[in-house]
Amino acid sequence: MLFISILFLIMVMAIPSLKKKTPPILFQRISSIILIYAGALSLNALYIQSIGSGIGIYSGLFHVTFISQFLDIFIYIIGAAILIARPVPMYVISKNSTIIEENSYKNSIEYCLLIMFSILGASLLISSSNLISMYLSIELQSFAVYILSTLYKNSESATSAGLKYFLLGSLASCFILLGSGLIYTFTGLTNLESIYNLISVTEPLSNITQGIALGFIFIFSGFLLKIAAAPLHHWAPDVYDESPTIITIWLTIMPKISILIFILEIFTQITSVSPNIEILESMVGNLSAHNTMGVGLITIKNLLIISSLFSLIIGTVVGLAQIKIKRLLAYSTISHIGFILLALAINSEQSIDSFIFYIIQYTLTNLNAFLILLAIGYLLNNKIIFNKGSEKDIKFISELKGLFFSNPILSISLTICLLSMAGTPPLLGFFSKQFVLYSAIESGYYFMAISGILVSIISASYYIRIIRILHTETVLTKSLKASSLNETNTTVVISNIHSLLMSSLTLLILFFVFKPSILLKSTHLLSLSIYSH
């Protein structure tokens, strides 16, 4: 249905008469309705009694499971929220009450199409059960995101960010393709289920097993590069900072959800082959007799743990020195990826529960924080926006000085989000970190648990620094600066949907402790669905 809807929207865009009669705001709302309806269809599919361990479709290219359907619903709802919250067109109201549409939103139709292409790729990736469908899905998602990051052609920084993202994303795709090619060379198979079955009946020291393991190591390395997990993170702060905030929202959320869920499905399936995994774990240290076992299947788990440790340390320590708000949030994202990878590497029923819960929490908190930054940028820089004809985002943390005195509601909402990211009880972010650290201690990963606690304490300092600037610094009167640029008294209209989303997400983060059972039971059922089949 999504594919047919995209074709329909392309047709509307290609016919000049229809394009002129379709304002950008209508195109945006149609796209959001399509995504909401797709989520409703996925919700209805959850009631199919025969879904069990999953249903293979399209000759086994895709595998529909309970967890893939649930995450599809989540992806569609988040995509619709990002689309519908974008104020297209953003109006500037002058003294004589004339409404002028801003020129920077002339790419609104292209923006909606690219978002839908990216969502389609993410949805297909979650359900992929073949190396071919996996690669095509990740490329469909990635190319849409590459174009999104360069959508604002007049912005030199956005073009530079998009080019950097494209080059490094292509390198990650090369790793994924190389790993897929190695697996096919050693097995002659592309279906993931057949590859898992072959691993379970093959000798652990055979060339086939080592070839499969090496292939999966390359695939995991490519995915870690795409989600900006340290030490493969260097592109993320630059790309997030130089892209417009409305694009950064998408970059920090959607590609990561689909890739992390796909990594979860591959990793749990590989480690479920218990005989081979146990034998490999017992032989890792015996390098004198088995000097070729450096690239065994157990290396994948070590890769995830090492990447998790680097992400926790680098995302926290380097974030302390940042003066730009989006670069700081980029390093904060890297730190959160460290917690997510730790939960994945532990690979117990409890850790997978915390893994899914952390992804949902991270998505909601990050979405709310960037929506608030977007609103602050519109309100503080409306005249600069009107004169430059493009978005003027909040770049530096110092631009938030004294926001509490001019707009206390936005300031308090941003404070709640930052405290949740820091893991302050009783907010939503506290429970996600608590679950991950508790599962690490239960499984004997004491060093990683201590590291997670320490970096949480250290990272709280740069969140508190932002909160201090919000509430205690002197107000900078931006209207005086803007009056020199334009004598017209202008105001920016923020959409009601944007305001509703920010308030709803803030209340969810704040009052989650009073009714946590709905989300916790859902994530627990998802983790059980992985281990019960």
CSV table of C-alpha atoms in Angstrom, one decimal, residues 427 440 490:
chain,number,residue,atom,x,y,z
A,427,LEU,CA,11.5,10.2,34.2
A,440,ALA,CA,24.2,-6.4,32.7
A,490,THR,CA,6.8,39.7,12.1
